[in-house]
Amino acid sequence: MSTETGPAVDAGPRGHTIVPGPKGLPFLGNLPQFAKNPLAFFERLRGHGDMVGWRFGPNSCVYVADPECIGELLTETERTFDQPALGIAFRTVMGNGVVVARGADWRRKRSLVQPSVRPKQVRSYAATMAGSAVELADTWSGGERIDVKREMAALTQRIAVRTIFGVDTPADADAMGRAMDVAQLEIGKEFAGIGALLPDRVPTPGRARIKKAAAVIDAEVSRVVARHREGGDDRPDLLSRLLTAVDETGAHLTDQEIRDETVTLYIGGHETTSSTLVWAWYLLSRNPRARAALAEELGRVLGDREPDFEDYARLTYAQSVVKETLRLYPTIWLVTGVAKEGARIGGVPIPVGTRVWTSQWATHRDERWFPEPEEFRPERWDPEGGDEIEEYAWFPFGGGPRVCLGTRFAMVEAVLILAVLARRFDLDVDPGTVNPVPALTLQPDREVMATVRPRQRA
């Protein structure tokens, strides 16, 4: 037995209307279709229209695909849309950090965290980013076989602990890395499976694994925080800035809040950039023309020296490579919000409690906004001769008041790492398709093995 998602809703003043989506099942709605392949499901919804009704279990949902509607969802967050109650797996790892918090609590936390990732601070971290990449490059040799995912994860983890914790490495970096891998997978599984509908009190093997992983993360973060407090030094790292930050009442972040924001920054500075770089190497390996264009720019701008922060603005093609990678393989692949009183999208009233979804994956691959959407073409982003990209057709970092605080950090980090490594080497990724797995971030479904090929140095 199946059920329709409901009749179409009358069009709003700009012509938008909510149309019925694919048929669902009683109680489960479209959850089985979503769980089977969330990325393909969002593309299927996009095929129905720009505003599509569907059901996530018993809950009414609307999917939006038009950039104008996406912009409204993002910019109206906190006013007429709320953060959804995310699953227990996500909350166990992330706590109630700035990504999860709502209302006044969110505004307070954002005001305390934001100064740590302003452009001036990102500039001060650039040398650590480039220097860490140089250290990795010095260990590679021609003809060597590497696991790209493992190499990029180790590199971005090193940068994260140096910039966030102000130390060279946590006491047990491998254990923390393994815990984060478990967290990624379990959050994705719960979000796309029946676990999304189960009450928090229901035990499952996945929830047991996420608790164990979170305990490892908590122990490591607590150790480093304690060492910072005992040292009492004025350090330039992100954790030190969080420890000294005060809100408008003069209050500091609590120990739990420090833990939550530190984990949020760690994931943003490690997991997302690592994933982006893996996909960038994969795409460059399969597009010799783009790889040659990147090498030409690196040779012209850098010559025989390593990049620094000032080079970021000059490396426009490297920036384009990162942007195009984020278009095809956005690390954050969906955004969702819950309608509050007075919510409207495209001029259409949205009932209170309705969950509104959009997907970077599906929108970034819409031929209306990106001609030949499956093609890797960094030239789309050329500041002089590139395509005209409609606002909110590309939103890998979200947008509006809850735009990712680490956007600048992530872009500078990815470009500088790519510049250091691609100036010296090409990575020839093994043949075969690598498919994305929608976990906490968009991850490769297998090892990404490559052969290191030294480039001819200038």
Short mmCIF file of C-alpha atoms in Angstrom, two decimals:
data_model
loop_
_atom_site.label_atom_id
_atom_site.label_comp_id
_atom_site.label_asym_id
_atom_site.label_seq_id
_atom_site.Cartn_x
_atom_site.Cartn_y
_atom_site.Cartn_z
CA MET A 1 0.00 0.00 0.00
CA SER A 2 1.33 3.45 -0.82
CA THR A 3 0.19 6.99 -0.33
CA GLU A 4 0.70 10.27 -2.18
CA THR A 5 2.41 13.14 -0.40
CA GLY A 6 -0.72 15.27 -0.88
CA PRO A 7 -2.20 17.66 -3.40
CA ALA A 8 -0.41 20.64 -4.85
CA VAL A 9 -0.62 23.88 -2.89
CA ASP A 10 -1.81 27.07 -4.54
CA ALA A 11 0.94 29.10 -6.14
CA GLY A 12 2.52 31.98 -4.26
CA PRO A 13 2.85 35.48 -5.72
CA ARG A 14 6.06 34.57 -7.61
CA GLY A 15 4.54 31.51 -9.23
CA HIS A 16 6.00 28.86 -6.92
CA THR A 17 3.80 26.02 -5.79
CA ILE A 18 4.29 22.89 -3.69
CA VAL A 19 3.76 19.82 -5.88
CA PRO A 20 3.36 16.22 -4.67
CA GLY A 21 6.52 14.17 -4.51
CA PRO A 22 7.00 10.42 -4.97
CA LYS A 23 4.64 7.96 -3.31
CA GLY A 24 5.47 6.85 0.18
CA LEU A 25 4.43 4.19 2.70
CA PRO A 26 2.11 4.54 5.68
CA PHE A 27 3.99 5.90 8.73
CA LEU A 28 7.39 5.58 7.02
CA GLY A 29 6.50 7.94 4.19
CA ASN A 30 9.49 8.32 1.85
CA LEU A 31 12.06 7.28 4.46
CA PRO A 32 12.94 3.94 2.76
CA GLN A 33 13.62 5.74 -0.55
CA PHE A 34 15.63 8.42 1.22
CA ALA A 35 17.63 5.89 3.25
CA LYS A 36 18.54 3.80 0.21
CA ASN A 37 20.39 6.70 -1.44
CA PRO A 38 19.81 10.20 -0.03
CA LEU A 39 21.73 11.91 -2.84
CA ALA A 40 19.76 10.20 -5.59
CA PHE A 41 16.54 10.83 -3.66
CA PHE A 42 17.15 14.58 -3.57
CA GLU A 43 17.88 14.58 -7.29
CA ARG A 44 14.63 12.70 -7.83
CA LEU A 45 12.74 15.29 -5.80
CA ARG A 46 14.32 18.05 -7.87
CA GLY A 47 12.87 16.37 -10.94
CA HIS A 48 9.35 16.85 -9.56
CA GLY A 49 9.68 20.62 -9.23
CA ASP A 50 11.24 23.50 -7.29
CA MET A 51 9.01 22.97 -4.24
CA VAL A 52 8.09 19.36 -3.54
CA GLY A 53 6.03 17.83 -0.73
CA TRP A 54 7.25 14.55 0.78
CA ARG A 55 7.23 12.74 4.12
CA PHE A 56 10.11 11.84 6.41
CA GLY A 57 8.39 9.12 8.40
CA PRO A 58 5.15 10.69 9.66
CA ASN A 59 6.52 14.22 9.35
CA SER A 60 5.45 16.60 6.56
CA CYS A 61 8.36 17.99 4.56
CA VAL A 62 8.99 20.35 1.66
CA TYR A 63 12.04 20.12 -0.56
CA VAL A 64 13.17 23.31 -2.34
CA ALA A 65 15.43 23.39 -5.40
CA ASP A 66 15.19 26.96 -6.73
CA PRO A 67 18.05 29.25 -5.56
CA GLU A 68 15.56 31.97 -4.69
CA CYS A 69 13.75 29.59 -2.34
CA ILE A 70 17.04 28.24 -0.96
CA GLY A 71 18.14 31.78 -0.19
CA GLU A 72 14.92 32.40 1.73
CA LEU A 73 15.41 29.24 3.79
CA LEU A 74 19.00 30.19 4.64
CA THR A 75 18.47 33.87 5.33
CA GLU A 76 15.27 33.36 7.33
CA THR A 77 16.87 30.87 9.73
CA GLU A 78 16.45 32.11 13.30
CA ARG A 79 13.52 34.34 12.31
CA THR A 80 10.90 32.09 10.72
CA PHE A 81 12.84 28.81 10.56
CA ASP A 82 14.39 26.90 13.45
CA GLN A 83 17.21 24.39 13.65
CA PRO A 84 15.72 20.87 13.63
CA ALA A 85 16.15 18.48 16.54
CA LEU A 86 19.01 16.43 15.13
CA GLY A 87 19.54 12.76 15.94
CA ILE A 88 21.12 11.49 19.13
CA ALA A 89 24.25 10.36 17.25
CA PHE A 90 24.87 13.91 16.01
CA ARG A 91 24.12 15.46 19.40
CA THR A 92 26.32 12.96 21.24
CA VAL A 93 29.34 14.07 19.20
CA MET A 94 28.57 17.75 18.60
CA GLY A 95 26.85 18.53 21.90
CA ASN A 96 25.10 21.88 21.87
CA GLY A 97 27.75 23.85 20.01
CA VAL A 98 27.17 26.80 17.72
CA VAL A 99 26.06 24.50 14.87
CA VAL A 100 23.25 23.03 16.99
CA ALA A 101 22.24 25.85 19.37
CA ARG A 102 19.14 27.95 18.78
CA GLY A 103 17.90 31.45 19.47
CA ALA A 104 19.62 33.52 22.16
CA ASP A 105 21.93 30.62 23.05
CA TRP A 106 23.11 30.44 19.43
CA ARG A 107 23.63 34.22 19.21
CA ARG A 108 25.73 34.21 22.39
CA LYS A 109 27.90 31.29 21.25
CA ARG A 110 28.38 32.69 17.77
CA SER A 111 29.55 36.02 19.23
CA LEU A 112 32.12 34.16 21.35
CA VAL A 113 33.38 31.80 18.62
CA GLN A 114 33.40 34.15 15.62
CA PRO A 115 36.42 36.27 16.67
CA SER A 116 38.58 33.12 16.61
CA VAL A 117 38.08 32.64 12.86
CA ARG A 118 38.06 36.22 11.57
CA PRO A 119 40.31 37.03 8.57
CA LYS A 120 43.08 38.40 10.82
CA GLN A 121 43.24 35.12 12.73
CA VAL A 122 43.05 33.00 9.57
CA ARG A 123 46.00 34.98 8.21
CA SER A 124 48.00 34.05 11.31
CA TYR A 125 47.29 30.34 10.72
CA ALA A 126 48.38 30.35 7.06
CA ALA A 127 52.02 29.64 7.83
CA THR A 128 51.00 26.57 9.85
CA MET A 129 48.81 25.36 6.98
CA ALA A 130 51.53 25.72 4.34
CA GLY A 131 54.32 24.52 6.62
CA SER A 132 52.45 21.35 7.54
CA ALA A 133 51.87 20.63 3.84
CA VAL A 134 55.60 21.13 3.16
CA GLU A 135 56.40 18.60 5.87
CA LEU A 136 54.13 16.07 4.15
CA ALA A 137 55.56 16.82 0.69
CA ASP A 138 59.07 16.18 2.01
CA THR A 139 58.05 12.61 2.90
CA TRP A 140 56.73 11.74 -0.58
CA SER A 141 58.93 10.26 -3.30
CA GLY A 142 58.42 9.54 -6.98
CA GLY A 143 56.61 6.31 -7.77
CA GLU A 144 55.39 5.90 -4.20
CA ARG A 145 51.91 4.50 -3.67
CA ILE A 146 49.78 6.43 -1.18
CA ASP A 147 46.30 6.26 0.30
CA VAL A 148 45.10 9.78 -0.53
CA LYS A 149 42.33 9.76 2.04
CA ARG A 150 44.70 8.71 4.82
CA GLU A 151 47.37 11.23 3.80
CA MET A 152 44.95 14.16 3.60
CA ALA A 153 43.29 13.19 6.88
CA ALA A 154 46.64 13.04 8.68
CA LEU A 155 47.67 16.40 7.22
CA THR A 156 44.49 18.28 8.08
CA GLN A 157 44.44 16.68 11.51
CA ARG A 158 47.97 17.96 12.11
CA ILE A 159 46.92 21.45 11.05
CA ALA A 160 43.79 21.28 13.20
CA VAL A 161 45.62 20.31 16.40
CA ARG A 162 48.28 22.96 15.80
CA THR A 163 45.83 25.79 15.11
CA ILE A 164 43.06 24.75 17.50
CA PHE A 165 45.01 23.20 20.39
CA GLY A 166 48.34 24.94 19.93
CA VAL A 167 50.22 21.64 20.22
CA ASP A 168 51.92 19.48 17.65
CA THR A 169 49.61 16.52 18.13
CA PRO A 170 47.14 15.16 20.67
CA ALA A 171 48.39 12.40 22.94
CA ASP A 172 46.60 9.80 20.86
CA ALA A 173 45.92 11.31 17.45
CA ASP A 174 45.28 7.90 15.87
CA ALA A 175 42.62 7.03 18.43
CA MET A 176 40.94 10.39 17.96
CA GLY A 177 41.04 9.97 14.19
CA ARG A 178 39.46 6.52 14.42
CA ALA A 179 36.80 7.87 16.76
CA MET A 180 35.95 10.63 14.29
CA ASP A 181 35.66 8.06 11.48
CA VAL A 182 33.19 6.05 13.56
CA ALA A 183 31.26 9.21 14.39
CA GLN A 184 31.03 10.17 10.70
CA LEU A 185 29.60 6.82 9.68
CA GLU A 186 27.19 6.39 12.58
CA ILE A 187 25.74 9.88 12.20
CA GLY A 188 25.12 9.19 8.51
CA LYS A 189 23.56 5.79 9.22
CA GLU A 190 21.23 7.09 11.89
CA PHE A 191 20.20 10.13 9.89
CA ALA A 192 19.25 8.10 6.81
CA GLY A 193 17.83 5.07 8.56
CA ILE A 194 15.06 4.01 10.91
CA GLY A 195 17.17 5.32 13.79
CA ALA A 196 16.06 8.81 12.80
CA LEU A 197 12.55 7.92 14.02
CA LEU A 198 13.52 6.03 17.19
CA PRO A 199 13.28 7.78 20.58
CA ASP A 200 16.62 8.65 22.16
CA ARG A 201 16.09 6.09 24.93
CA VAL A 202 16.04 3.13 22.52
CA PRO A 203 19.46 1.41 22.55
CA THR A 204 20.98 0.26 19.27
CA PRO A 205 24.43 -1.09 18.35
CA GLY A 206 25.10 2.10 16.39
CA ARG A 207 24.28 4.28 19.39
CA ALA A 208 26.62 2.20 21.53
CA ARG A 209 29.41 2.75 19.00
CA ILE A 210 28.80 6.50 18.86
CA LYS A 211 28.93 6.77 22.66
CA LYS A 212 32.24 4.92 22.72
CA ALA A 213 33.65 7.17 19.99
CA ALA A 214 32.43 10.31 21.75
CA ALA A 215 34.11 9.18 24.97
CA VAL A 216 37.47 9.02 23.16
CA ILE A 217 36.95 12.49 21.67
CA ASP A 218 35.86 13.90 25.05
CA ALA A 219 38.87 12.46 26.85
CA GLU A 220 41.35 13.94 24.38
CA VAL A 221 39.70 17.36 24.29
CA SER A 222 39.50 17.43 28.10
CA ARG A 223 43.20 16.59 28.40
CA VAL A 224 44.28 19.41 26.10
CA VAL A 225 41.89 21.94 27.69
CA ALA A 226 43.24 21.07 31.14
CA ARG A 227 46.81 21.54 29.96
CA HIS A 228 45.94 24.97 28.52
CA ARG A 229 44.38 26.09 31.77
CA GLU A 230 47.33 24.89 33.83
CA GLY A 231 49.84 26.60 31.55
CA GLY A 232 48.17 30.01 31.68
CA ASP A 233 50.16 31.22 28.68
CA ASP A 234 48.84 33.75 26.20
CA ARG A 235 48.75 31.56 23.12
CA PRO A 236 47.48 32.37 19.60
CA ASP A 237 45.58 29.10 19.09
CA LEU A 238 41.81 28.86 18.78
CA LEU A 239 41.32 27.04 22.07
CA SER A 240 43.10 29.78 24.00
CA ARG A 241 40.82 32.36 22.41
CA LEU A 242 37.77 30.36 23.45
CA LEU A 243 39.03 30.01 27.01
CA THR A 244 39.48 33.76 27.38
CA ALA A 245 36.35 34.86 25.49
CA VAL A 246 33.59 36.54 27.53
CA ASP A 247 30.02 37.39 26.58
CA GLU A 248 28.25 40.70 27.16
CA THR A 249 27.61 39.78 30.81
CA GLY A 250 31.28 39.00 31.39
CA ALA A 251 30.69 35.24 31.57
CA HIS A 252 33.09 32.70 30.06
CA LEU A 253 32.12 29.56 28.20
CA THR A 254 31.53 26.62 30.55
CA ASP A 255 33.65 23.48 30.40
CA GLN A 256 30.90 21.70 28.44
CA GLU A 257 30.59 24.63 26.03
CA ILE A 258 34.36 24.67 25.51
CA ARG A 259 34.22 20.97 24.72
CA ASP A 260 31.34 21.41 22.24
CA GLU A 261 32.90 24.37 20.39
CA THR A 262 36.31 22.70 20.27
CA VAL A 263 34.84 19.57 18.67
CA THR A 264 32.88 21.76 16.22
CA LEU A 265 36.04 23.62 15.20
CA TYR A 266 38.00 20.38 14.96
CA ILE A 267 35.49 18.80 12.61
CA GLY A 268 35.24 21.97 10.55
CA GLY A 269 39.00 22.36 10.30
CA HIS A 270 39.85 18.70 9.76
CA GLU A 271 37.08 16.53 8.38
CA THR A 272 35.63 18.94 5.81
CA THR A 273 38.94 20.10 4.33
CA SER A 274 40.33 16.57 4.24
CA SER A 275 37.32 15.35 2.27
CA THR A 276 37.48 18.29 -0.14
CA LEU A 277 41.14 17.64 -0.89
CA VAL A 278 40.55 13.94 -1.57
CA TRP A 279 37.87 14.80 -4.11
CA ALA A 280 40.10 17.51 -5.63
CA TRP A 281 42.93 15.03 -6.26
CA TYR A 282 40.44 12.54 -7.69
CA LEU A 283 39.01 15.12 -10.10
CA LEU A 284 42.40 16.54 -11.13
CA SER A 285 43.71 13.05 -11.86
CA ARG A 286 40.84 12.50 -14.29
CA ASN A 287 41.13 15.91 -15.94
CA PRO A 288 44.65 16.43 -17.36
CA ARG A 289 43.72 19.80 -18.84
CA ALA A 290 42.69 21.19 -15.45
CA ARG A 291 45.74 19.68 -13.81
CA ALA A 292 47.99 21.35 -16.38
CA ALA A 293 46.24 24.70 -15.90
CA LEU A 294 46.77 24.46 -12.14
CA ALA A 295 50.44 23.61 -12.61
CA GLU A 296 50.87 26.59 -14.96
CA GLU A 297 49.42 28.99 -12.40
CA LEU A 298 51.52 27.58 -9.57
CA GLY A 299 54.68 27.91 -11.65
CA ARG A 300 53.81 31.46 -12.72
CA VAL A 301 52.77 32.76 -9.30
CA LEU A 302 55.11 30.84 -7.01
CA GLY A 303 58.10 29.90 -9.12
CA ASP A 304 60.32 27.80 -6.87
CA ARG A 305 59.04 29.00 -3.49
CA GLU A 306 56.31 27.86 -1.13
CA PRO A 307 53.01 29.80 -0.90
CA ASP A 308 52.10 32.17 1.90
CA PHE A 309 48.90 33.95 2.85
CA GLU A 310 49.45 36.75 0.32
CA ASP A 311 49.47 34.18 -2.47
CA TYR A 312 45.95 33.03 -1.68
CA ALA A 313 44.39 35.96 -3.55
CA ARG A 314 46.76 35.46 -6.50
CA LEU A 315 46.01 31.75 -6.91
CA THR A 316 42.69 32.26 -8.63
CA TYR A 317 42.75 28.99 -10.57
CA ALA A 318 43.58 27.02 -7.42
CA GLN A 319 40.61 28.72 -5.77
CA SER A 320 38.49 27.73 -8.77
CA VAL A 321 39.61 24.11 -8.45
CA VAL A 322 38.48 24.08 -4.82
CA LYS A 323 35.17 25.78 -5.63
CA GLU A 324 34.44 23.39 -8.48
CA THR A 325 35.33 20.45 -6.25
CA LEU A 326 32.90 21.76 -3.64
CA ARG A 327 30.27 22.08 -6.36
CA LEU A 328 30.54 18.46 -7.45
CA TYR A 329 31.32 16.96 -4.03
CA PRO A 330 30.07 19.36 -1.35
CA THR A 331 31.23 18.18 2.05
CA ILE A 332 27.96 19.39 3.59
CA TRP A 333 25.31 17.93 1.34
CA LEU A 334 22.01 19.06 2.86
CA VAL A 335 20.43 21.86 4.85
CA THR A 336 17.17 21.63 6.74
CA GLY A 337 15.02 23.86 8.92
CA VAL A 338 11.69 23.70 10.75
CA ALA A 339 9.01 26.27 9.94
CA LYS A 340 7.93 28.64 12.71
CA GLU A 341 4.96 30.98 12.77
CA GLY A 342 4.85 33.16 9.66
CA ALA A 343 7.23 31.02 7.57
CA ARG A 344 6.95 31.42 3.81
CA ILE A 345 9.00 30.08 0.91
CA GLY A 346 8.54 31.43 -2.60
CA GLY A 347 5.55 33.36 -1.32
CA VAL A 348 3.86 30.12 -0.21
CA PRO A 349 2.89 29.85 3.50
CA ILE A 350 4.62 26.91 5.20
CA PRO A 351 2.65 25.34 8.09
CA VAL A 352 4.29 25.48 11.52
CA GLY A 353 6.36 22.35 12.17
CA THR A 354 6.93 21.52 8.50
CA ARG A 355 10.53 20.53 7.83
CA VAL A 356 12.00 22.28 4.79
CA TRP A 357 14.97 20.64 3.09
CA THR A 358 17.42 21.53 0.37
CA SER A 359 20.52 19.76 -0.93
CA GLN A 360 23.80 21.19 -2.14
CA TRP A 361 24.41 17.93 -3.99
CA ALA A 362 21.24 18.19 -6.08
CA THR A 363 21.29 21.96 -6.63
CA HIS A 364 24.96 22.05 -7.60
CA ARG A 365 24.23 19.45 -10.30
CA ASP A 366 21.22 21.23 -11.77
CA GLU A 367 21.85 22.07 -15.44
CA ARG A 368 19.74 25.21 -15.14
CA TRP A 369 22.41 26.79 -12.97
CA PHE A 370 25.50 24.91 -14.19
CA PRO A 371 25.75 23.93 -17.87
CA GLU A 372 27.17 20.42 -18.27
CA PRO A 373 26.79 19.93 -14.53
CA GLU A 374 28.64 16.60 -14.35
CA GLU A 375 31.75 18.09 -15.95
CA PHE A 376 34.68 19.29 -13.82
CA ARG A 377 35.31 22.77 -15.19
CA PRO A 378 37.16 25.12 -12.80
CA GLU A 379 36.93 27.81 -15.48
CA ARG A 380 33.31 28.34 -14.41
CA TRP A 381 34.74 30.30 -11.49
CA ASP A 382 37.17 32.50 -13.43
CA PRO A 383 36.70 35.98 -11.92
CA GLU A 384 36.93 37.56 -15.40
CA GLY A 385 35.58 35.13 -17.98
CA GLY A 386 33.68 32.58 -15.92
CA ASP A 387 29.99 31.77 -15.75
CA GLU A 388 27.49 33.99 -13.99
CA ILE A 389 26.55 31.90 -10.96
CA GLU A 390 23.17 32.69 -9.48
CA GLU A 391 23.19 33.48 -5.78
CA TYR A 392 22.43 30.39 -3.68
CA ALA A 393 22.87 28.05 -6.65
CA TRP A 394 26.22 27.26 -4.95
CA PHE A 395 26.19 27.11 -1.17
CA PRO A 396 28.69 24.55 0.14
CA PHE A 397 29.07 26.51 3.38
CA GLY A 398 25.38 27.26 3.81
CA GLY A 399 24.42 30.92 3.95
CA GLY A 400 22.53 33.59 5.83
CA PRO A 401 23.06 34.17 9.55
CA ARG A 402 24.14 30.55 10.14
CA VAL A 403 26.73 30.43 7.37
CA CYS A 404 29.71 28.29 8.38
CA LEU A 405 32.03 30.34 10.57
CA GLY A 406 35.04 28.48 9.21
CA THR A 407 34.44 29.29 5.53
CA ARG A 408 37.51 31.51 5.17
CA PHE A 409 39.67 29.08 7.18
CA ALA A 410 38.59 26.15 5.00
CA MET A 411 39.14 27.92 1.67
CA VAL A 412 42.59 29.26 2.61
CA GLU A 413 43.63 25.90 4.02
CA ALA A 414 42.52 23.91 0.96
CA VAL A 415 44.13 26.32 -1.53
CA LEU A 416 47.46 26.53 0.30
CA ILE A 417 47.70 22.76 0.76
CA LEU A 418 46.86 22.18 -2.89
CA ALA A 419 49.44 24.79 -3.93
CA VAL A 420 52.22 23.21 -1.87
CA LEU A 421 51.59 19.66 -3.00
CA ALA A 422 50.53 20.21 -6.63
CA ARG A 423 53.57 22.42 -7.26
CA ARG A 424 55.76 19.40 -6.57
CA PHE A 425 53.63 16.40 -7.51
CA ASP A 426 50.84 14.97 -9.60
CA LEU A 427 48.78 12.25 -7.95
CA ASP A 428 47.63 9.63 -10.44
CA VAL A 429 44.58 8.16 -8.75
CA ASP A 430 43.86 4.54 -9.64
CA PRO A 431 41.25 3.96 -12.37
CA GLY A 432 37.69 3.30 -11.36
CA THR A 433 34.82 5.36 -10.06
CA VAL A 434 34.83 6.55 -6.46
CA ASN A 435 31.29 7.09 -5.20
CA PRO A 436 30.27 9.49 -2.43
CA VAL A 437 28.85 8.25 0.87
CA PRO A 438 26.63 10.79 2.65
CA ALA A 439 27.90 10.55 6.23
CA LEU A 440 28.37 13.63 8.42
CA THR A 441 30.33 14.91 5.43
CA LEU A 442 30.49 13.49 1.90
CA GLN A 443 33.08 10.71 2.04
CA PRO A 444 34.60 8.38 -0.61
CA ASP A 445 33.18 4.86 -0.54
CA ARG A 446 36.58 3.19 -0.73
CA GLU A 447 40.29 3.76 -0.45
CA VAL A 448 41.57 6.35 -2.92
CA MET A 449 44.96 4.98 -3.91
CA ALA A 450 47.35 7.00 -6.07
CA THR A 451 50.87 6.95 -7.48
CA VAL A 452 53.01 9.98 -6.69
CA ARG A 453 54.54 11.58 -9.82
CA PRO A 454 57.11 14.36 -9.28
CA ARG A 455 56.59 17.46 -11.42
CA GLN A 456 59.40 19.13 -13.29
CA ARG A 457 60.53 21.90 -10.95
CA ALA A 458 61.20 25.39 -12.31
#
